[in-house]
Coordinates of C-alpha atoms in Angstrom, one line a residue:
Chain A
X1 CA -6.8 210.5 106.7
X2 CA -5.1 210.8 110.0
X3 CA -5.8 214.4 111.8
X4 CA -3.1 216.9 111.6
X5 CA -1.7 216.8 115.1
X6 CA -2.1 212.6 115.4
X7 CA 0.3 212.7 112.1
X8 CA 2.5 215.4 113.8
X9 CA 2.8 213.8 117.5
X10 CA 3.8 210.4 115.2
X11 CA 5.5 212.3 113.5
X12 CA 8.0 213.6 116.1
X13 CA 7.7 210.9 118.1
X14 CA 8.7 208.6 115.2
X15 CA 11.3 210.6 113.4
X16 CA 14.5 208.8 114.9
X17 CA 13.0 205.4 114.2
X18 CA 12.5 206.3 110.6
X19 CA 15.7 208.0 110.1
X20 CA 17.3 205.1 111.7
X21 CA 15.1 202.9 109.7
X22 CA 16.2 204.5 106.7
X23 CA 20.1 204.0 107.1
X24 CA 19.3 200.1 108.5
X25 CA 16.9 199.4 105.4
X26 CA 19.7 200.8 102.9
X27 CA 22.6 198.8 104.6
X28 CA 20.5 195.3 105.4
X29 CA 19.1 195.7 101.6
X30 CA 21.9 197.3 100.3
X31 CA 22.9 194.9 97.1
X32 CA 19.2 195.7 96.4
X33 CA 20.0 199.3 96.8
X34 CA 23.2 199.0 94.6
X35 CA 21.3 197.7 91.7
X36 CA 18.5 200.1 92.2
X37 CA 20.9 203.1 92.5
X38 CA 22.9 201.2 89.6
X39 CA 19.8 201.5 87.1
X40 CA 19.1 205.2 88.0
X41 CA 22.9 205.6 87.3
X42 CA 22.6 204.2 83.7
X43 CA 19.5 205.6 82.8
X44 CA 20.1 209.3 84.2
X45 CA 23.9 208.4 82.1
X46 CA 22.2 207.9 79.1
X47 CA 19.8 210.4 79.1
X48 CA 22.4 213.1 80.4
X49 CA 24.6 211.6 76.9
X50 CA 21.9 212.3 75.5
X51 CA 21.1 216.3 76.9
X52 CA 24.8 217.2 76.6
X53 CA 25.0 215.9 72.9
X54 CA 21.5 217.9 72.4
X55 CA 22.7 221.3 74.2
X56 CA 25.4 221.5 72.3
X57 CA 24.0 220.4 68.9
X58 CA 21.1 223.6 70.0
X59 CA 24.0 225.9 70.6
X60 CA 26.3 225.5 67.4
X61 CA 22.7 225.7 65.4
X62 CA 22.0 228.6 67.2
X63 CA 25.5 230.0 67.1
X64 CA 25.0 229.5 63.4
X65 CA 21.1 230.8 62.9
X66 CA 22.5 234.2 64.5
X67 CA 24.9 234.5 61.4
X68 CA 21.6 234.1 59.4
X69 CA 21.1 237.6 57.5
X70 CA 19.4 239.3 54.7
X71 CA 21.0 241.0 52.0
X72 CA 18.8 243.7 50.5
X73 CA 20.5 244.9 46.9
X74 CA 19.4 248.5 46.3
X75 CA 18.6 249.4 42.6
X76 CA 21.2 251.5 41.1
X77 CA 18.5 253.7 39.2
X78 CA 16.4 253.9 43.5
X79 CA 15.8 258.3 43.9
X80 CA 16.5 259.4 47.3
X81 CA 12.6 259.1 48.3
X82 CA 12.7 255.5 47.7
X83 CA 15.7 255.1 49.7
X84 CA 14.0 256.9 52.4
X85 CA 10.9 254.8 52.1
X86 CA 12.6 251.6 52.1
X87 CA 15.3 252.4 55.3
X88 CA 11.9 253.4 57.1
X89 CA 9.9 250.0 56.2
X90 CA 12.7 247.8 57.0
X91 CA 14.3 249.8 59.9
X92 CA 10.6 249.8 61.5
X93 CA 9.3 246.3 60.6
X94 CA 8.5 244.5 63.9
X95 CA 10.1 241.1 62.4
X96 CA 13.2 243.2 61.8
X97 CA 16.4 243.3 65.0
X98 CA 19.0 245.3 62.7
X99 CA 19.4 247.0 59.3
X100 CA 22.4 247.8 58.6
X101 CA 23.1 250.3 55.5
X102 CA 26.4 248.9 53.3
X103 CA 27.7 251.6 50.9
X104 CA 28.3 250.1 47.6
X105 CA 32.0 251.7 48.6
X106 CA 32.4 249.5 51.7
X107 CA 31.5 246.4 49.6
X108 CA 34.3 247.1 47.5
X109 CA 36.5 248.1 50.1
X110 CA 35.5 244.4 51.7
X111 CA 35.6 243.0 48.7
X112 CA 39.8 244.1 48.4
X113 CA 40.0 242.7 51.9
X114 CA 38.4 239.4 51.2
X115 CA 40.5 239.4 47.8
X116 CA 43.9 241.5 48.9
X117 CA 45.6 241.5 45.0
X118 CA 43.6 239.7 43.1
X119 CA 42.1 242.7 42.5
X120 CA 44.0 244.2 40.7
X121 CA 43.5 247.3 38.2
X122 CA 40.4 248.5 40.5
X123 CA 41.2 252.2 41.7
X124 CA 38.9 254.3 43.1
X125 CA 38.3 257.0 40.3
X126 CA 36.7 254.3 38.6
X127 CA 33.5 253.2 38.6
X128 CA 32.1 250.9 41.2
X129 CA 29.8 248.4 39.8
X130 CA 28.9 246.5 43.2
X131 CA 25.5 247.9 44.8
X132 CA 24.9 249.1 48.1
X133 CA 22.9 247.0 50.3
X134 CA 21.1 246.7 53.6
X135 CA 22.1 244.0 55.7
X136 CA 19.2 242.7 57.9
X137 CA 19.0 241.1 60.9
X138 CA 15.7 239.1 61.8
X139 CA 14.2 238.9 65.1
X140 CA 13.7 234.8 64.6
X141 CA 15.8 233.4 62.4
X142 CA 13.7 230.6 61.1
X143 CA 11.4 233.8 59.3
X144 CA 14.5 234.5 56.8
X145 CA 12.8 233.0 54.2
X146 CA 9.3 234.7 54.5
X147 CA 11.1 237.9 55.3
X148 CA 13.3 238.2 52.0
X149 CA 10.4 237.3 49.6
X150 CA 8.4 240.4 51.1
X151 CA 11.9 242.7 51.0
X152 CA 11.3 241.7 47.1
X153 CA 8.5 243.4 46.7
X154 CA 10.0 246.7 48.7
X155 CA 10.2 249.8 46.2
X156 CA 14.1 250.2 45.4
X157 CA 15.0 247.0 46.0
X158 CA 17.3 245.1 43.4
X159 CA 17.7 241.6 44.6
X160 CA 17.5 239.7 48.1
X161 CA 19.9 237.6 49.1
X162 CA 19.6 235.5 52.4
X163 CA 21.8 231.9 51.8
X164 CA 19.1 230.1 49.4
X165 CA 19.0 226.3 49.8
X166 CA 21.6 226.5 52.6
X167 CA 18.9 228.2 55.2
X168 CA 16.3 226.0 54.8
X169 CA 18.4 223.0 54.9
X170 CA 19.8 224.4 58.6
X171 CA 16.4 225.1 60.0
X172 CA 14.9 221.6 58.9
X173 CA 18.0 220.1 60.0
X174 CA 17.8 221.9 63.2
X175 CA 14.0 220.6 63.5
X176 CA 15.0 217.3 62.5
X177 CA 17.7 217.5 65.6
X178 CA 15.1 219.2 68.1
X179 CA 12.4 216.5 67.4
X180 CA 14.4 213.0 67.5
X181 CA 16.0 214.7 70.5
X182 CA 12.9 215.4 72.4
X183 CA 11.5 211.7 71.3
X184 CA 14.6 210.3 72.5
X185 CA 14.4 211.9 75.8
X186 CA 10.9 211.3 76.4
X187 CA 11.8 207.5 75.4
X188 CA 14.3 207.7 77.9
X189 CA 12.5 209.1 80.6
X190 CA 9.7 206.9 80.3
X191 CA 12.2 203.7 80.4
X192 CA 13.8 205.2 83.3
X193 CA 10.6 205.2 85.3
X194 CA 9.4 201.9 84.5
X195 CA 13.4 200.3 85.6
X196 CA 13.3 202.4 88.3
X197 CA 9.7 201.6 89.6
X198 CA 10.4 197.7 88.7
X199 CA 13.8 197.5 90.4
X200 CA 12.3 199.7 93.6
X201 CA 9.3 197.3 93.3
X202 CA 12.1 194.3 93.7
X203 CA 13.0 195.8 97.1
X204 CA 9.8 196.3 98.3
X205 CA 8.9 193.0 97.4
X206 CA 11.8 191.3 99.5
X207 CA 10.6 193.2 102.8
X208 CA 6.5 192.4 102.1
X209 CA 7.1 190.7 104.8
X210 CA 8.4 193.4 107.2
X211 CA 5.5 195.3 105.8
X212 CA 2.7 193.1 106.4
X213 CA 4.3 192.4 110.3
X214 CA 4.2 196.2 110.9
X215 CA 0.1 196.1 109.4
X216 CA -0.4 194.0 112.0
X217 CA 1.2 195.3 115.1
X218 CA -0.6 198.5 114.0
X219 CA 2.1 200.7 112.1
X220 CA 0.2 203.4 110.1
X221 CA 0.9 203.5 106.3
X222 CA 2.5 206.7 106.9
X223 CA 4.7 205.3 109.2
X224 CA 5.5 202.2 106.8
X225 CA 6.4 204.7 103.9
X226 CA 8.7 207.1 105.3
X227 CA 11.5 205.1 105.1
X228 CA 10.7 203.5 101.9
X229 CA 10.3 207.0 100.5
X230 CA 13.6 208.3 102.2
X231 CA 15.5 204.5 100.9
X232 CA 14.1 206.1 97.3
X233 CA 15.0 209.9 97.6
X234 CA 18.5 208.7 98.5
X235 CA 19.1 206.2 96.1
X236 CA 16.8 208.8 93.1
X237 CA 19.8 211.6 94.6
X238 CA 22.6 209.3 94.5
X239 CA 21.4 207.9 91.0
X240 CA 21.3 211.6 89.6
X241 CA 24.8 212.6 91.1
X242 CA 27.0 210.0 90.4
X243 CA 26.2 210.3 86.3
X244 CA 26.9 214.1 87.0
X245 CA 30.0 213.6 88.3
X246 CA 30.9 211.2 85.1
X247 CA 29.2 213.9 82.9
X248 CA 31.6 216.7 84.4
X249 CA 34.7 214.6 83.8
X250 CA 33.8 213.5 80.4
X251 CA 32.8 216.7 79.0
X252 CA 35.9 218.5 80.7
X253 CA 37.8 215.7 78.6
X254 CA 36.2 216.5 75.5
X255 CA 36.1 220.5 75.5
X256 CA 40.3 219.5 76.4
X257 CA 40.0 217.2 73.2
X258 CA 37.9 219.9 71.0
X259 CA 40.7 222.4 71.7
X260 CA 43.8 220.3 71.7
X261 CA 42.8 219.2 68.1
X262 CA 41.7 222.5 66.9
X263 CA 38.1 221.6 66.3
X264 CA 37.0 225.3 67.7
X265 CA 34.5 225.4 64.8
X266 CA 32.3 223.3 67.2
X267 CA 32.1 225.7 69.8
X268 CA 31.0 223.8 72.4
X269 CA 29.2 225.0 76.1
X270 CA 31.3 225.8 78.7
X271 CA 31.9 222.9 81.7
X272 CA 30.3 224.7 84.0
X273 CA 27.1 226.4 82.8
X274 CA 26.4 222.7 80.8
X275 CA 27.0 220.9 84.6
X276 CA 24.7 223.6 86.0
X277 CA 21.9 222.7 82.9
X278 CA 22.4 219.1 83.6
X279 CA 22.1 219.5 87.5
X280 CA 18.3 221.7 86.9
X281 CA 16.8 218.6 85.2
X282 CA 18.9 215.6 86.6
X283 CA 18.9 216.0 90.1
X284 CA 15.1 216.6 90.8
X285 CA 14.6 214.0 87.5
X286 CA 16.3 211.3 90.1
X287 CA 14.9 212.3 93.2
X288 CA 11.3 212.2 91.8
X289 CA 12.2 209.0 90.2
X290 CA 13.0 207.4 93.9
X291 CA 9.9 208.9 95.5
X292 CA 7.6 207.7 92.9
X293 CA 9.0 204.4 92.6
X294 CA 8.7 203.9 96.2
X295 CA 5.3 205.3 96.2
X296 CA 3.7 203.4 93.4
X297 CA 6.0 199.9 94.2
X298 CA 4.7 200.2 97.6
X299 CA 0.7 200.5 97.1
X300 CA -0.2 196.7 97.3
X301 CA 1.7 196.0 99.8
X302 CA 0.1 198.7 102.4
X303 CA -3.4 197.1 101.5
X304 CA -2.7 194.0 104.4
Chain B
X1 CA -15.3 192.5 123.3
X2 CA -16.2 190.8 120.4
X3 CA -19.6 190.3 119.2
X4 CA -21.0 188.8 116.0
X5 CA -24.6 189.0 114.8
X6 CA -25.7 187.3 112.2
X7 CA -22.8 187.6 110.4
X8 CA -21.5 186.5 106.6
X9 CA -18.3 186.3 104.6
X10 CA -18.3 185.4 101.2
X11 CA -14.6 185.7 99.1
X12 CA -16.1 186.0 95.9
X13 CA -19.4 187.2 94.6
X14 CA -20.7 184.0 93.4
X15 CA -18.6 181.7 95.5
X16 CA -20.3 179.9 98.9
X17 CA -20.0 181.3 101.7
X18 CA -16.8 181.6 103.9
X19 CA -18.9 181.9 107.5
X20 CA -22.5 182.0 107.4
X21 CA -24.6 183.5 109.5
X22 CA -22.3 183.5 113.0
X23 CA -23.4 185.5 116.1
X24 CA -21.2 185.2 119.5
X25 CA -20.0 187.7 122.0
X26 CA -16.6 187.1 123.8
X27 CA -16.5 189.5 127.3
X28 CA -13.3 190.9 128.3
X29 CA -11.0 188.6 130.0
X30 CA -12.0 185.3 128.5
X31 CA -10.3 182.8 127.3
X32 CA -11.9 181.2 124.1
X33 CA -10.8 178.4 121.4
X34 CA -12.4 178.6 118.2
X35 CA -12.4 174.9 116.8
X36 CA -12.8 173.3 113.5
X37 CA -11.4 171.0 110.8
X38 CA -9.1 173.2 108.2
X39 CA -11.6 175.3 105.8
X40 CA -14.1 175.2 108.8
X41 CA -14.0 179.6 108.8
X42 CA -11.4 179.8 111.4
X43 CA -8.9 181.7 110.5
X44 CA -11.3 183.6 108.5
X45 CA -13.0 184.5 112.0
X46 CA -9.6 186.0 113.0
X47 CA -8.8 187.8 109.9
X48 CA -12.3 189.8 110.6
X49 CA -11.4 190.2 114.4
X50 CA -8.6 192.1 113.1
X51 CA -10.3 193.7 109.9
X52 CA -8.0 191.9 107.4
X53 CA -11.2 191.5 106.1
X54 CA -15.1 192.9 105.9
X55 CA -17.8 191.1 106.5
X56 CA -20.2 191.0 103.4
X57 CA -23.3 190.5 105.8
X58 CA -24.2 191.5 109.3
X59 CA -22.0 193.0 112.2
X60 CA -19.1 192.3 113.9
X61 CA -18.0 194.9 116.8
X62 CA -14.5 194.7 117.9
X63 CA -14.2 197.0 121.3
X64 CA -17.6 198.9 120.7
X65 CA -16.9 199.4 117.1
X66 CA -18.3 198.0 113.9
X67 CA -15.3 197.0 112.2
X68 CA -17.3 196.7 109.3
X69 CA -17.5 200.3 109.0
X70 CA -14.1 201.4 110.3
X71 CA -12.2 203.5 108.1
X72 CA -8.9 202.4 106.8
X73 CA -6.8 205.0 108.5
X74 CA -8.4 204.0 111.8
X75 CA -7.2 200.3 111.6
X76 CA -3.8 200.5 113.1
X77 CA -5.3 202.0 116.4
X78 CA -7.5 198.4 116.5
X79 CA -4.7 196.7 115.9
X80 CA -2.9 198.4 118.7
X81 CA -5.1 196.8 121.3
X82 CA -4.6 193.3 119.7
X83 CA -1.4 191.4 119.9
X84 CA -1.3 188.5 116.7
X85 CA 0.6 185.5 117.4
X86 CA 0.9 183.1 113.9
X87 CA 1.5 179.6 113.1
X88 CA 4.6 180.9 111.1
X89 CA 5.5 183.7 113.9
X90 CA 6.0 185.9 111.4
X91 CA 9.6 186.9 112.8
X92 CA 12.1 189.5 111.2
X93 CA 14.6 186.7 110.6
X94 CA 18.0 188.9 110.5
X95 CA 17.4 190.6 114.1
X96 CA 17.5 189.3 117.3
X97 CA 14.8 188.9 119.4
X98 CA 15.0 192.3 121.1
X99 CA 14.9 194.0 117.7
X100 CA 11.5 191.9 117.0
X101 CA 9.9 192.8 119.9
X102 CA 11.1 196.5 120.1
X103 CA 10.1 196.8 116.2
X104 CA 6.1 196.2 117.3
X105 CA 6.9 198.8 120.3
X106 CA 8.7 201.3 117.4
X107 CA 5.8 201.3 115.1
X108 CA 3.4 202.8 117.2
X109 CA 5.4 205.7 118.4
X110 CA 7.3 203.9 122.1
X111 CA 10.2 205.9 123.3
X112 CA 13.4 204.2 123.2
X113 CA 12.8 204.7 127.5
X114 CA 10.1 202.7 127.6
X115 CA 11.1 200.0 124.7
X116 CA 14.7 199.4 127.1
X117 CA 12.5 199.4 129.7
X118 CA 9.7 196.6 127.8
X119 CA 11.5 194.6 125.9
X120 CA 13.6 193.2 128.6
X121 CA 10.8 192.5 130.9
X122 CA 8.2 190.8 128.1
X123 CA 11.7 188.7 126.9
X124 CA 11.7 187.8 130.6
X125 CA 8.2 186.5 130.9
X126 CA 8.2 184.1 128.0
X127 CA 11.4 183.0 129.3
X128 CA 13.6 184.7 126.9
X129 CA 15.6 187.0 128.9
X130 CA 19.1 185.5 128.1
X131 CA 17.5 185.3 124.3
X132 CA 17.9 189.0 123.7
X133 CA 20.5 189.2 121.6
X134 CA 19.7 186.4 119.6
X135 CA 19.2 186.6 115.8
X136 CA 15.7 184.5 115.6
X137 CA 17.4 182.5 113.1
X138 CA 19.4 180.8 115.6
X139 CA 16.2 180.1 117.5
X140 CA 14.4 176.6 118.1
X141 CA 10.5 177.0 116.9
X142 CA 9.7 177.0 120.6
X143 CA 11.1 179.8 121.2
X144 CA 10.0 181.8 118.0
X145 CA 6.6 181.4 119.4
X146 CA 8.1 182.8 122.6
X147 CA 9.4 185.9 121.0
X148 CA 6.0 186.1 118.8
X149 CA 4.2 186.4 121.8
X150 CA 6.6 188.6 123.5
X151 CA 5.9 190.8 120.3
X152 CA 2.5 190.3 121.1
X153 CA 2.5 191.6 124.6
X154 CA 4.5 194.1 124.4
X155 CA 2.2 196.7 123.7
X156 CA -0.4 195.5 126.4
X157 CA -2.8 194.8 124.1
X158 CA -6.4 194.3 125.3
X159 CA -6.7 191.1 123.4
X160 CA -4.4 188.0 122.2
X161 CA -5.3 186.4 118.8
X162 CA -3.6 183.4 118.0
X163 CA -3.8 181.8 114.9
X164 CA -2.6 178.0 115.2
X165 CA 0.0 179.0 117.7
X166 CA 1.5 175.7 118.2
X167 CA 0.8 174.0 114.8
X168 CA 4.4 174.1 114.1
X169 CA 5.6 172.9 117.5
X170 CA 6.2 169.6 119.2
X171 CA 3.9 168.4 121.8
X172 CA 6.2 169.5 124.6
X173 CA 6.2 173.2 123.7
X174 CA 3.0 173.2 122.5
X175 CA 1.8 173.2 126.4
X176 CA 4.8 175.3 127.1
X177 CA 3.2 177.9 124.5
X178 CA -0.4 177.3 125.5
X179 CA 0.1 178.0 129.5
X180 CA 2.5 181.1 128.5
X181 CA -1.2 182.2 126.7
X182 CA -3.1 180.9 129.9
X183 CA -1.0 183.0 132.3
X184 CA -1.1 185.9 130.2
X185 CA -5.5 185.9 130.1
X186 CA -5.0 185.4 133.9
X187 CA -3.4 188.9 133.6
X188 CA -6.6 190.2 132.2
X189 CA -6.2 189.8 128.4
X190 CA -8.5 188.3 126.3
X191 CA -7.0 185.4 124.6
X192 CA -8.5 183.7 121.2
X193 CA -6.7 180.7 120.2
X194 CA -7.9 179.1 116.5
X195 CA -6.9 175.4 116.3
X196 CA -7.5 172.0 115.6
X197 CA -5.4 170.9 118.4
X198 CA -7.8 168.4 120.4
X199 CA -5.2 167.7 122.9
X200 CA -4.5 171.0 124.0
X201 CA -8.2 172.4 123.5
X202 CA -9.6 169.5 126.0
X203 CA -6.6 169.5 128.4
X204 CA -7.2 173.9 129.3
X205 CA -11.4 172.8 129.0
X206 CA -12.1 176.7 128.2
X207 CA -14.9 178.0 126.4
X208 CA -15.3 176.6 123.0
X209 CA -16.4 178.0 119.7
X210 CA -17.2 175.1 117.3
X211 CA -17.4 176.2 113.5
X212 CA -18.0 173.4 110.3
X213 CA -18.2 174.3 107.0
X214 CA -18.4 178.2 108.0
X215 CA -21.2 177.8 110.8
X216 CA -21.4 178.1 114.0
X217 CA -22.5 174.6 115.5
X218 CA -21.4 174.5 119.0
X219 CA -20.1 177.3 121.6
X220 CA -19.4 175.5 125.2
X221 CA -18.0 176.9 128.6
X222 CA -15.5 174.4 129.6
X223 CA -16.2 173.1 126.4
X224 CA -13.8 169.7 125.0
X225 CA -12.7 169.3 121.5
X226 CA -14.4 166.1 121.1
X227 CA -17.6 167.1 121.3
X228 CA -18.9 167.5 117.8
X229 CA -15.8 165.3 116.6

């Protein structure tokens, strides 16, 4: 390794060169440099498809695992001690957020609500046969299941009810979603650094000769790379921004879309926090893309 | 400058040897052909000089230092105080001749002072001056060689290595080539020259490094081609 101050002094005195370098190498090369940048472009596209379909598929699951509650039916014939006993056990239960108590008078008074007069003949001298209830909300949602068979075995209870069949279906869906999703962008990844590395590899390859004539008029491999790496942040930067710029007007266009056609049910992200995700992984995703394709396509050639 | 001892290069484990046991020393300032028939270890020899290469067996000190044992990030600095010419002159082919030339000045830190000071003059001594601005594709393989050893100047290297300068020239500028080289060792610089270029090699009647089938079988001051051929 070069000293410190020896890389500094070449360094400095080298900086314009390489800057200059940098620009001159991206213009002389710069159909090379379009279809590098071009591959980044359709790979980061894809994959940022991809993240945007996923964000909002994990939002409107999660949207929908918040709705996710227990119903605990209190037995009619439950004394005031039991009452006490169970409010304590579920109020203090660490996997519990909220419990809620529901007067068997308020579900009847829901119940009207829900109905308006279809329910009619009900007044309220007479007796109420609906059950009060706590309504529970879990800490995690996927722990529903576990939660209400142990409720069942609470002194007082009656019945627990917590969406049967249609909870379990959500959260293995919801795996399902998480797991192609994470293969998928793994996949993705990995086929973006092997086009990227390739296609840099391409433009590295049509200036071996450039290389191997600096080797020998004594260049160091320093000196050789910083453009190379600069060509590759540029192009990785420019490959990440330009499918962000697509992503923010196709996802404007179909929020507009979601909304114009009354599909609200989807309740998609907003434009500007999903950009903002996007940006976090995309951006550096790119840029470390261009450096390490530089870096690994340039190896051989430094070895003259 | 240069000195050999007993020195081997093999390519491949079990393949024959490349140079075989080779011992020389070349002082500063000389001018020196090293001769042969193609495969005879010549280019080899260079590609040593300038640590392309290690040797498998024995020494070979470049400027005081084993180049054997030199460590990679040490190499350019060697290299800085050689000046390579080639057979195929190894231009950039979409700059000019300036561009070439500064490029070799640009790589090892010049300011752009000194390379508009350089440039011009080196262009000027290979008889390039009105060349400057000339893309090298547009120039005649005389004067590629001109601008390779402009390049190869520029940097006032201690040492010229030239690698079949004139292989790919006509007779004519062959000598033009080859007395550009002469006047540039009368400056001081040591000059290697590998060919197989009898004519030019007994014309200049310098020392003369004789290699067959990777040994060492002749090395003559004033030396002529046609000695051992």
């Amino acid at each position: 390794m070069m000293n410190k101050r020896g890389f500094i002094l070449m360094f400095i005195s080298g900086f314009r060169y390489i800057i200059a370098e940098t620009f001159k190498g991206l213009y002389r090369n710069r159909w090379m440099c379009i279809t590098s940048t071009g591959v980044v472009v359709v790979t980061l596209l894809m994959l940022g498809v991809f993240m945007l379909v996923n964000l909002n598929v994990g939002h409107i699951t999660e949207t929908v695992k918040e709705q996710v509650e227990i119903v605990v039916y209190i037995d009619d014939s439950a004394g005031q001690n039991e009452l006490a006993e169970l409010e304590n056990m579920l109020s203090g239960h660490p996997g519990v957020a909220e419990a809620r108590y529901i007067s068997n008078e308020e579900h009847m008074n829901r119940l009207q609500r829900q109905l308006g007069g279809m329910l009619e003949g009900y007044d309220s001298g007479m007796e109420n046969p609906l059950l009060a209830s706590y309504e529970v909300k879990t800490v995690v949602p996927e722990s529903v299941v576990d939660l209400a068979r142990e409720f069942e075995t609470y002194p007082g209870v009656s019945e627990v009810f917590y969406g049967q069949g249609y909870v379990e279906n959500l959260f293995s869906v919801t795996r399902v979603i998480q797991l192609v999703g994470l293969a998928l962008m793994v996949g993705l990844s990995i086929t973006a650094v092997f086009l990227i590395s390739h296609t840099i590899k391409l433009t590295v390859m049509m200036r071996k000769k450039e290389i191997s004539i600096m080797k020998y008029v004594g260049a160091t491999n320093w000196f050789i790379r910083w453009p190379f790496l600069l060509e590759g942040l540029l192009m990785g930067f420019a490959g990440a921004v330009l499918p962000l710029l697509a992503l923010y007007y196709i996802y404007q266009y179909s929020v507009e879309w979601v909304i114009v056609n009354n599909l609200l049910f989807l309740n998609l992200l907003p434009v500007e926090e999903v950009i903002f995700e996007l940006a976090k992984y995309l951006v550096p995703l790119g840029t470390a893309l261009g450096i390490l394709g530089s870096t690994f396509s340039m190896g051989r050639f430094l070895r003259v | 400058m240069v000195e050999a001892k007993n020195m081997c290069m093999r390519y491949s484990k079990c393949g024959d040897n490349a140079l075989e046991d080779i011992s020389f020393f070349i002082d500063r300032g000389e001018f020196v052909f090293f001769v042969g028939s193609s495969g005879a270890g010549k280019s080899t020899l260079l590609k040593l000089i300038i640590r392309e290469i290690k040797p498998t067996e024995g020494e070979l000190k470049v400027f005081g230092r084993d180049v054997g044992r030199l460590p990679r990030h040490r190499l350019p600095y060697l290299r800085r105080n050689i000046g390579m010419v080639f057979q195929d002159f190894r231009l950039i082919e979409d700059r000019t001749a300036f561009d070439n030339v500064a490029f070799a000045m640009m790589v090892t830190g010049a300011t752009r002072r000194e390379i508009r000071k350089r440039v011009p003059h080196v262009l000027g001594l290979v008889g390039l001056q009105d060349k400057a601005e000339t893309r090298v594709c547009d120039l005649s393989g005389g004067e590629l060689q001109r601008v390779g050893l402009a390049r190869a100047i520029a940097n006032r290297p201690a040492m010229i290595i030239a690698d079949e300068p004139t292989g790919n020239l006509d007779p004519g500028t062959t000598f033009d080539i080859m007395n550009l080289l002469r006047s540039i060792n009368l400056r001081g610089t040591t000059v290697l020259v590998a060919t197989h270029n009898r004519d030019i090699v007994d014309r200049f009647k310098k020392r003369v490094l004789y290699l067959e089938g990777g040994k060492l079988v002749g090395d003559e001051q004033k030396g002529i081609y046609t000695h051992v051929h």
